[in-house]
Coordinates of N, CA and C in Angstrom, one line a residue:
M23 N 120.8 90.1 31.8 CA 119.9 90.7 30.9 C 119.4 89.7 29.9
E24 N 118.2 89.7 29.6 CA 117.5 88.7 28.7 C 117.5 89.3 27.3
R25 N 117.9 88.4 26.3 CA 117.9 88.8 24.9 C 116.5 88.9 24.4
T26 N 116.2 89.9 23.6 CA 114.9 90.0 22.9 C 115.0 89.9 21.4
D27 N 116.3 89.9 20.9 CA 116.4 89.8 19.5 C 116.5 88.3 19.1
H28 N 116.1 88.0 17.9 CA 116.2 86.6 17.4 C 117.5 86.4 16.7
N29 N 118.4 85.6 17.3 CA 119.7 85.3 16.7 C 119.5 84.5 15.4
S30 N 120.3 84.7 14.4 CA 120.2 84.0 13.2 C 120.6 82.5 13.4
A31 N 121.4 82.3 14.4 CA 121.8 80.9 14.7 C 120.6 80.1 15.3
D32 N 119.8 80.8 16.1 CA 118.6 80.2 16.7 C 117.6 79.9 15.6
E33 N 117.5 80.8 14.6 CA 116.6 80.6 13.5 C 117.0 79.4 12.6
A34 N 118.3 79.3 12.4 CA 118.9 78.2 11.6 C 118.7 76.9 12.3
L35 N 118.8 76.9 13.7 CA 118.6 75.6 14.4 C 117.2 75.2 14.3
R36 N 116.2 76.1 14.5 CA 114.8 75.8 14.3 C 114.5 75.2 13.0
H37 N 115.1 75.8 11.9 CA 114.9 75.3 10.6 C 115.5 73.9 10.4
L38 N 116.7 73.7 11.0 CA 117.3 72.3 10.9 C 116.4 71.3 11.6
L39 N 115.9 71.6 12.8 CA 115.1 70.7 13.5 C 113.8 70.4 12.9
G40 N 113.4 71.2 12.0 CA 112.1 71.0 11.3 C 112.3 70.1 10.0
Q41 N 113.6 69.9 9.6 CA 113.9 69.1 8.4 C 113.8 67.6 8.7
P42 N 113.5 66.8 7.7 CA 113.6 65.3 7.9 C 115.0 64.9 8.2
S43 N 115.1 63.8 8.9 CA 116.4 63.2 9.3 C 117.1 62.8 8.0
Y44 N 118.4 62.6 8.1 CA 119.2 62.1 6.9 C 118.6 60.8 6.4
A45 N 118.3 59.9 7.3 CA 117.7 58.6 6.8 C 116.4 58.8 6.1
A46 N 115.5 59.7 6.6 CA 114.3 60.0 5.9 C 114.5 60.7 4.6
Q47 N 115.5 61.5 4.5 CA 115.8 62.2 3.2 C 116.3 61.1 2.2
V48 N 117.1 60.1 2.6 CA 117.5 59.1 1.7 C 116.3 58.3 1.2
L49 N 115.3 58.0 2.0 CA 114.1 57.3 1.6 C 113.3 58.2 0.6
L50 N 113.2 59.5 0.9 CA 112.5 60.4 0.0 C 113.1 60.5 -1.4
V51 N 114.4 60.6 -1.4 CA 115.1 60.7 -2.7 C 115.0 59.3 -3.5
T52 N 115.1 58.2 -2.7 CA 114.9 56.9 -3.3 C 113.5 56.8 -3.9
A53 N 112.5 57.3 -3.2 CA 111.1 57.3 -3.7 C 111.0 58.1 -5.0
T54 N 111.6 59.3 -5.0 CA 111.6 60.2 -6.2 C 112.2 59.5 -7.4
I55 N 113.3 58.8 -7.2 CA 113.9 58.1 -8.3 C 113.0 57.0 -8.8
L56 N 112.4 56.2 -7.9 CA 111.6 55.1 -8.4 C 110.3 55.6 -9.1
E57 N 109.9 56.8 -8.8 CA 108.7 57.4 -9.4 C 109.0 57.8 -10.9
L58 N 110.2 57.7 -11.3 CA 110.5 58.1 -12.7 C 109.9 57.1 -13.7
A59 N 109.7 55.8 -13.2 CA 109.0 54.8 -14.0 C 108.0 54.1 -13.1
P60 N 107.0 54.8 -12.7 CA 106.1 54.3 -11.6 C 105.3 53.0 -11.9
T61 N 105.1 52.6 -13.2 CA 104.4 51.4 -13.4 C 105.2 50.2 -13.6
R62 N 106.5 50.3 -13.6 CA 107.4 49.2 -13.7 C 107.6 48.5 -12.4
P63 N 107.8 47.2 -12.4 CA 108.0 46.6 -11.1 C 109.3 47.0 -10.4
V64 N 109.2 47.0 -9.1 CA 110.4 47.2 -8.3 C 111.0 45.9 -7.9
D65 N 112.4 45.8 -8.0 CA 113.1 44.6 -7.5 C 114.3 45.1 -6.7
H66 N 115.0 44.1 -6.2 CA 116.1 44.4 -5.3 C 117.2 45.3 -6.0
E67 N 117.5 44.9 -7.3 CA 118.5 45.7 -8.0 C 118.1 47.1 -8.2
T68 N 116.9 47.3 -8.6 CA 116.3 48.7 -8.9 C 116.4 49.5 -7.6
R69 N 115.9 48.9 -6.5 CA 115.9 49.6 -5.2 C 117.3 49.9 -4.8
E70 N 118.2 49.0 -4.9 CA 119.6 49.3 -4.5 C 120.2 50.4 -5.3
H71 N 120.0 50.4 -6.6 CA 120.5 51.5 -7.4 C 119.9 52.8 -7.0
A72 N 118.6 52.9 -6.7 CA 118.0 54.1 -6.3 C 118.5 54.6 -4.9
L73 N 118.8 53.6 -4.0 CA 119.4 53.9 -2.7 C 120.8 54.4 -2.9
D74 N 121.6 53.9 -3.8 CA 122.9 54.4 -4.0 C 122.9 55.8 -4.5
V75 N 122.0 56.1 -5.4 CA 121.9 57.5 -5.9 C 121.5 58.4 -4.8
A76 N 120.6 58.0 -4.0 CA 120.1 58.8 -2.8 C 121.3 59.0 -1.9
H77 N 122.0 58.0 -1.6 CA 123.2 58.1 -0.7 C 124.1 59.2 -1.2
D78 N 124.4 59.1 -2.5 CA 125.4 60.0 -3.1 C 124.8 61.5 -3.0
A79 N 123.5 61.6 -3.2 CA 122.9 62.9 -3.2 C 122.8 63.6 -1.8
I80 N 122.6 62.7 -0.8 CA 122.3 63.2 0.5 C 123.5 63.1 1.5
L81 N 124.2 62.0 1.4 CA 125.2 61.7 2.4 C 126.6 61.7 2.0
A82 N 126.9 61.9 0.8 CA 128.3 61.7 0.3 C 129.3 62.7 1.0
T83 N 128.8 63.9 1.3 CA 129.8 64.9 1.9 C 129.8 64.9 3.4
L84 N 129.0 64.0 4.0 CA 129.0 63.9 5.5 C 130.0 63.0 6.1
P85 N 130.4 63.1 7.3 CA 131.4 62.2 7.9 C 130.9 60.8 7.8
D86 N 131.8 59.8 7.7 CA 131.4 58.4 7.5 C 130.5 57.9 8.6
P87 N 130.7 58.2 9.9 CA 129.8 57.7 10.9 C 128.4 58.2 10.8
V88 N 128.2 59.4 10.4 CA 126.9 60.0 10.1 C 126.2 59.3 8.9
S89 N 127.0 59.1 7.9 CA 126.5 58.5 6.7 C 126.1 57.0 7.0
R90 N 127.0 56.3 7.7 CA 126.6 54.9 8.0 C 125.4 54.8 8.9
D91 N 125.3 55.6 9.9 CA 124.1 55.6 10.7 C 122.8 55.9 9.9
A92 N 122.9 56.9 9.1 CA 121.7 57.2 8.3 C 121.3 56.1 7.4
M93 N 122.3 55.4 6.7 CA 122.0 54.3 5.8 C 121.4 53.1 6.6
D94 N 122.0 52.9 7.8 CA 121.5 51.8 8.6 C 120.0 52.0 9.0
R95 N 119.7 53.3 9.4 CA 118.4 53.6 9.8 C 117.4 53.5 8.5
A96 N 117.9 54.0 7.4 CA 117.1 53.9 6.2 C 116.8 52.4 5.8
Y97 N 117.9 51.6 5.9 CA 117.7 50.2 5.5 C 116.7 49.5 6.5
R98 N 116.8 49.8 7.8 CA 115.8 49.2 8.7 C 114.4 49.6 8.5
A99 N 114.2 50.8 7.9 CA 112.8 51.3 7.6 C 112.3 50.9 6.2
L100 N 113.1 50.2 5.4 CA 112.6 49.8 4.1 C 111.4 48.9 4.1
P101 N 110.4 49.2 3.3 CA 109.3 48.3 3.2 C 109.8 47.0 2.5
E102 N 109.0 45.9 2.7 CA 109.3 44.7 2.0 C 109.1 44.8 0.5
L103 N 109.9 44.1 -0.3 CA 109.7 44.0 -1.7 C 108.7 42.9 -2.0
T104 N 107.5 43.3 -2.4 CA 106.4 42.3 -2.5 C 105.9 42.2 -3.9
G105 N 106.7 42.4 -5.0 CA 106.2 42.3 -6.3 C 105.2 43.4 -6.7
I106 N 105.5 44.6 -6.2 CA 104.6 45.8 -6.5 C 105.3 46.7 -7.5
S107 N 104.6 47.7 -7.9 CA 105.1 48.7 -8.9 C 106.1 49.7 -8.1
R108 N 106.9 50.3 -8.9 CA 107.8 51.3 -8.3 C 107.0 52.5 -7.7
G109 N 105.9 52.8 -8.3 CA 105.1 53.9 -7.8 C 104.5 53.6 -6.4
E110 N 104.0 52.3 -6.3 CA 103.5 51.9 -5.0 C 104.6 51.8 -3.9
Y111 N 105.7 51.3 -4.3 CA 106.8 51.2 -3.4 C 107.3 52.6 -3.0
A112 N 107.2 53.6 -3.9 CA 107.6 54.9 -3.5 C 106.6 55.5 -2.5
L113 N 105.4 55.2 -2.6 CA 104.4 55.6 -1.6 C 104.7 55.0 -0.2
R114 N 105.1 53.8 -0.2 CA 105.5 53.1 1.0 C 106.8 53.7 1.6
L115 N 107.7 54.1 0.7 CA 108.9 54.7 1.2 C 108.6 56.1 1.8
R116 N 107.7 56.8 1.2 CA 107.3 58.1 1.8 C 106.7 58.0 3.2
H117 N 105.9 57.0 3.3 CA 105.3 56.7 4.6 C 106.4 56.3 5.6
A118 N 107.3 55.5 5.2 CA 108.4 55.1 6.1 C 109.2 56.3 6.5
A119 N 109.4 57.2 5.5 CA 110.2 58.4 5.8 C 109.5 59.3 6.9
K120 N 108.2 59.4 6.8 CA 107.4 60.2 7.8 C 107.6 59.5 9.2
E121 N 107.6 58.2 9.2 CA 107.8 57.5 10.5 C 109.2 57.8 11.1
L122 N 110.2 57.9 10.3 CA 111.5 58.2 10.7 C 111.6 59.6 11.2
G123 N 110.9 60.5 10.7 CA 110.9 61.9 11.1 C 112.1 62.7 10.5

């Protein structure tokens, strides 16, 4: 017999599959943090601090292998630091997050 009702687990799965990956979420939170002072220059220390905050917000409660994989993927997707403003870097992070899906 074929089911015709929509199971709440099916709906939850569809919702989860439509969400950005953990790595993309880390990049998006990092972008949000950098946008708090958009005209200031971004540097390695500032970016690392924002990434640490994003890690704690998104990944801290996940199993270590999941967290490590997400951070590895996020780091591989980071745009170059090229002496630009935090706001411009945040835009590039958002673009990188879209690419990660």
